C-alpha atoms as a printed R data frame, in Angstrom:
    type eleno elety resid chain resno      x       y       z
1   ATOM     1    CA   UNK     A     1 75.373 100.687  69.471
2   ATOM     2    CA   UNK     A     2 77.822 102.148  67.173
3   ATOM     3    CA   UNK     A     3 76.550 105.913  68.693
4   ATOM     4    CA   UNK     A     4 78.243 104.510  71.455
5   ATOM     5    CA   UNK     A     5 81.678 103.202  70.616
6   ATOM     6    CA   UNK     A     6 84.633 105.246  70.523
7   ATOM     7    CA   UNK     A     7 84.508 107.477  67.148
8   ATOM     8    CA   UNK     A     8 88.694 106.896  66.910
9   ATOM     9    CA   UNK     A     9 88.507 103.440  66.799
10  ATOM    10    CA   UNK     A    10 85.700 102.496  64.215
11  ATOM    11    CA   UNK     A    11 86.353 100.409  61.558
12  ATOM    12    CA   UNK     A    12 85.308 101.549  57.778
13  ATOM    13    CA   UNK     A    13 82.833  99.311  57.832
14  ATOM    14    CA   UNK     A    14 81.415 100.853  61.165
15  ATOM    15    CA   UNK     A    15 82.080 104.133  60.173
16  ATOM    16    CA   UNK     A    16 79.980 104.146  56.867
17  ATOM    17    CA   UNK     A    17 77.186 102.019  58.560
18  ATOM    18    CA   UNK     A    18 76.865 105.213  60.777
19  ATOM    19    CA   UNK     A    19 77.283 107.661  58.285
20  ATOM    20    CA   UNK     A    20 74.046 105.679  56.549
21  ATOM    21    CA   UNK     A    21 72.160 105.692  59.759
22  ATOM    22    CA   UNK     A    22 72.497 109.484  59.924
23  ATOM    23    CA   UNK     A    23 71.458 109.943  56.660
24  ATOM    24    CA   UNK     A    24 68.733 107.709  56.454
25  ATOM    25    CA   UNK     A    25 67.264 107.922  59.745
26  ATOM    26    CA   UNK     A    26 67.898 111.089  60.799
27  ATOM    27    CA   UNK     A    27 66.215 113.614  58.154
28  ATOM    28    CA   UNK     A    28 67.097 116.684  60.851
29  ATOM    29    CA   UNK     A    29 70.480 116.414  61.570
30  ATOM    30    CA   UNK     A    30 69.662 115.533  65.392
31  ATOM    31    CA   UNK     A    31 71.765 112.501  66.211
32  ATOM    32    CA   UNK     A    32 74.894 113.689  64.416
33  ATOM    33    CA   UNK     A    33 75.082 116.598  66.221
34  ATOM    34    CA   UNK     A    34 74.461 114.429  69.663
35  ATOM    35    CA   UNK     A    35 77.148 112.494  68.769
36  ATOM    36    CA   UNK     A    36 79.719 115.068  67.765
37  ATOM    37    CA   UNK     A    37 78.997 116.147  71.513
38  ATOM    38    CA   UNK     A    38 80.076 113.127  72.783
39  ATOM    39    CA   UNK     A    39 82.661 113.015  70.580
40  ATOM    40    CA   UNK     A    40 84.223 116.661  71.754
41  ATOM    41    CA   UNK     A    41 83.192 115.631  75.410
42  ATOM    42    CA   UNK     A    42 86.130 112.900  74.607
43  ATOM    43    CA   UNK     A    43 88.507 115.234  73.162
44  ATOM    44    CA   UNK     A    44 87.973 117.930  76.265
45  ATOM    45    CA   UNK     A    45 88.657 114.903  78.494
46  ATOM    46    CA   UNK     A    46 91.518 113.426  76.938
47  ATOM    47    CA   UNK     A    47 93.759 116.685  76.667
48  ATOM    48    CA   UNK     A    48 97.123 116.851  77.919
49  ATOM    49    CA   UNK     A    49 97.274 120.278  78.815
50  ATOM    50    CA   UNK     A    50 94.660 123.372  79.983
51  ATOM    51    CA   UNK     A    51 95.279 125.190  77.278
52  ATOM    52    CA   UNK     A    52 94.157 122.347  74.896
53  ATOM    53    CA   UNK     A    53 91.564 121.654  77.393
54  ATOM    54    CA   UNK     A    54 89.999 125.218  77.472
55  ATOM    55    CA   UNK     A    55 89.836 125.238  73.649
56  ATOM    56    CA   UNK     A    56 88.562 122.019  72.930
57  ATOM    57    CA   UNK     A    57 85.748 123.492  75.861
58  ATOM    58    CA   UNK     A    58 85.005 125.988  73.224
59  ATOM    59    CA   UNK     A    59 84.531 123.406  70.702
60  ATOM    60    CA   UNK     A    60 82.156 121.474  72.839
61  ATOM    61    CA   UNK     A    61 79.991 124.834  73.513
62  ATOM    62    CA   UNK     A    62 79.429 125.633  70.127
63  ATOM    63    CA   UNK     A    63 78.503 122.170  69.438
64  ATOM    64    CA   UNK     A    64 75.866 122.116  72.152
65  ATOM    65    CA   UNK     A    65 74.718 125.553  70.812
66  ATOM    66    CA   UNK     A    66 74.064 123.735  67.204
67  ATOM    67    CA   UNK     A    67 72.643 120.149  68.323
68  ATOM    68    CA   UNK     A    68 69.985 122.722  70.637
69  ATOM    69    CA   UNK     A    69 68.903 119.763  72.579
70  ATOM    70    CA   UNK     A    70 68.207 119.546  76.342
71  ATOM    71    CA   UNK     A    71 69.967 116.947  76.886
72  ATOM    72    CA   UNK     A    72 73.300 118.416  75.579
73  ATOM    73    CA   UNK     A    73 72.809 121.675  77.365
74  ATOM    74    CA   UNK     A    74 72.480 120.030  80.271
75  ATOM    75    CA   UNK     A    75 75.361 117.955  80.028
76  ATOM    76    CA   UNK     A    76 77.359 121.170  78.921
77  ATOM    77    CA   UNK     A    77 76.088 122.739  82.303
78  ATOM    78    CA   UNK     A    78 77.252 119.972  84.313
79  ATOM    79    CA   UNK     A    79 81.322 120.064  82.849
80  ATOM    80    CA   UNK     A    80 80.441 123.779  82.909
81  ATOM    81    CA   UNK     A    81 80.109 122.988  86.768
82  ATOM    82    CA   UNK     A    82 82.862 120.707  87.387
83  ATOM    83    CA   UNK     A    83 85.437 122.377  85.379
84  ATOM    84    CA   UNK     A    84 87.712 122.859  87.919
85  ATOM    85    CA   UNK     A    85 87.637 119.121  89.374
86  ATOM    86    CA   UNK     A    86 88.178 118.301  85.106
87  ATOM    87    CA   UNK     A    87 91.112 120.364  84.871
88  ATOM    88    CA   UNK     A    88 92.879 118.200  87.710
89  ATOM    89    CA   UNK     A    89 92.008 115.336  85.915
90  ATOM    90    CA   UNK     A    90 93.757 116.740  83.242
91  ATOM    91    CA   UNK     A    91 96.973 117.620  84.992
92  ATOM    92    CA   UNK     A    92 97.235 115.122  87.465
93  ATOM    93    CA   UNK     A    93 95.387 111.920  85.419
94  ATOM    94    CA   UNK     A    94 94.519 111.122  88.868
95  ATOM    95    CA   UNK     A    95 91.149 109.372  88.897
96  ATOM    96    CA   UNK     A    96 88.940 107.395  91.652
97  ATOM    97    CA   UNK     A    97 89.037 104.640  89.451
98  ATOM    98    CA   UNK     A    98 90.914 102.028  91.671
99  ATOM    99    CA   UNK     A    99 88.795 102.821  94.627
100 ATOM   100    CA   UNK     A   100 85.855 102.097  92.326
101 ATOM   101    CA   UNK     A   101 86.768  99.327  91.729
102 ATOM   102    CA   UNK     A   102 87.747  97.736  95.194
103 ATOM   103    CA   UNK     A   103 84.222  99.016  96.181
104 ATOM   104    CA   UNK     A   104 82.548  96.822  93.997
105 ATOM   105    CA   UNK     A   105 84.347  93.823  94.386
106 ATOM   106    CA   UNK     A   106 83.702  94.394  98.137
107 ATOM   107    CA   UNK     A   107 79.910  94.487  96.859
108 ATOM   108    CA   UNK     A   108 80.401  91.256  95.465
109 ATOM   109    CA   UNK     A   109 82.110  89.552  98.035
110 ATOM   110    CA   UNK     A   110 79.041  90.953 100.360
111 ATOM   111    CA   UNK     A   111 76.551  89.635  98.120
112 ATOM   112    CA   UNK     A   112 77.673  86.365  97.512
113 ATOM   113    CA   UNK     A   113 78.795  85.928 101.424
114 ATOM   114    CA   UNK     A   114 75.343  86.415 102.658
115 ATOM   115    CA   UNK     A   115 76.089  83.348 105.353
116 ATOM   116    CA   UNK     A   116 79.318  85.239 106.973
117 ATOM   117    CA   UNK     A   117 77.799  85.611 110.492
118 ATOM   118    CA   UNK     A   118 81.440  86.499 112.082
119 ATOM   119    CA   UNK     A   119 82.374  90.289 111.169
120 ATOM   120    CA   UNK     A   120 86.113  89.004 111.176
121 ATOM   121    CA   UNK     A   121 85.762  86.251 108.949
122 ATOM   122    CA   UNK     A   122 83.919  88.553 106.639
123 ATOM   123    CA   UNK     A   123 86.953  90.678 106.794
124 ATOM   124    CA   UNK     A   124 89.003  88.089 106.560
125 ATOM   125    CA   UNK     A   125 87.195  87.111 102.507
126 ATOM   126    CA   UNK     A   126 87.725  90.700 101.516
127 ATOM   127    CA   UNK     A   127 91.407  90.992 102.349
128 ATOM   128    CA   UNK     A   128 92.414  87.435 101.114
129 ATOM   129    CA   UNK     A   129 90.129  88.418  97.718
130 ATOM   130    CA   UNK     A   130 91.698  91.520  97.247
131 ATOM   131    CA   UNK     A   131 95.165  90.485  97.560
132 ATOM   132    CA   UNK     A   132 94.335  87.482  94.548
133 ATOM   133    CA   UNK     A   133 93.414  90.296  92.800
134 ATOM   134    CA   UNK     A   134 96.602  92.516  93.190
135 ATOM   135    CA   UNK     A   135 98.805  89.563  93.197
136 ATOM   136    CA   UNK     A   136 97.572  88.222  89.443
């Protein structure tokens, strides 16, 4: 779990509890490399400029060159891929995230409404739901 957290915002204590599981249970050097990937994959996605962006890109190749595992080449193909839709992420900050979000509350609405029979009424549980939701 603490492969997973946010490298910025671990404790001491975290960060020398992972420092001991990548000595001790990593005798090749694998899963530190892995995470320093996802680590740089942060950094390229958190830049505030292209510039920034295209060298912390440069960082995050040479790191997937030296972890030389599948799974980080294929994850450097794929921002490889959608480099151009990253780089308006990075100028705009513009994500789908809100629209994400109203899509699964629909969901749940939908799945706890199973007895809605009337496509207006239905309608009517989403729209009332999500204006709670904007109004708190």
């Amino acid at each position: 779990m603490l492969q997973l957290r946010d490298g910025d915002n671990l404790s001491c204590r975290a960060t020398l509890r992972l420092e001991e599981v990548f000595t001790l249970d990593d005798p090749t050097d694998t899963l530190r490399a892995v995470w320093k990937v996802k680590e740089q994959l942060r950094v390229v996605l958190r830049t505030g400029s292209l510039e920034d962006a295209a060298e912390a890109r440069k960082v995050l190749e040479e790191l997937v060159k030296a972890a030389a595992r599948p799974e980080t080449n294929r994850l450097y193909r794929t921002v490889c891929r959608w480099w151009k839709e990253i780089e308006v992420l990075i100028i705009t900050g513009a994500t789908t995230g809100k629209v994400e979000a109203n899509n699964t509350a629909i969901k749940n609405i939908k799945r706890t409404a199973r007895g809605y029979r009337n496509a207006a009424n239905y309608k009517s549980v989403i729209l009332l739901r999500s204006a709670v939701r904007t109004a708190a």
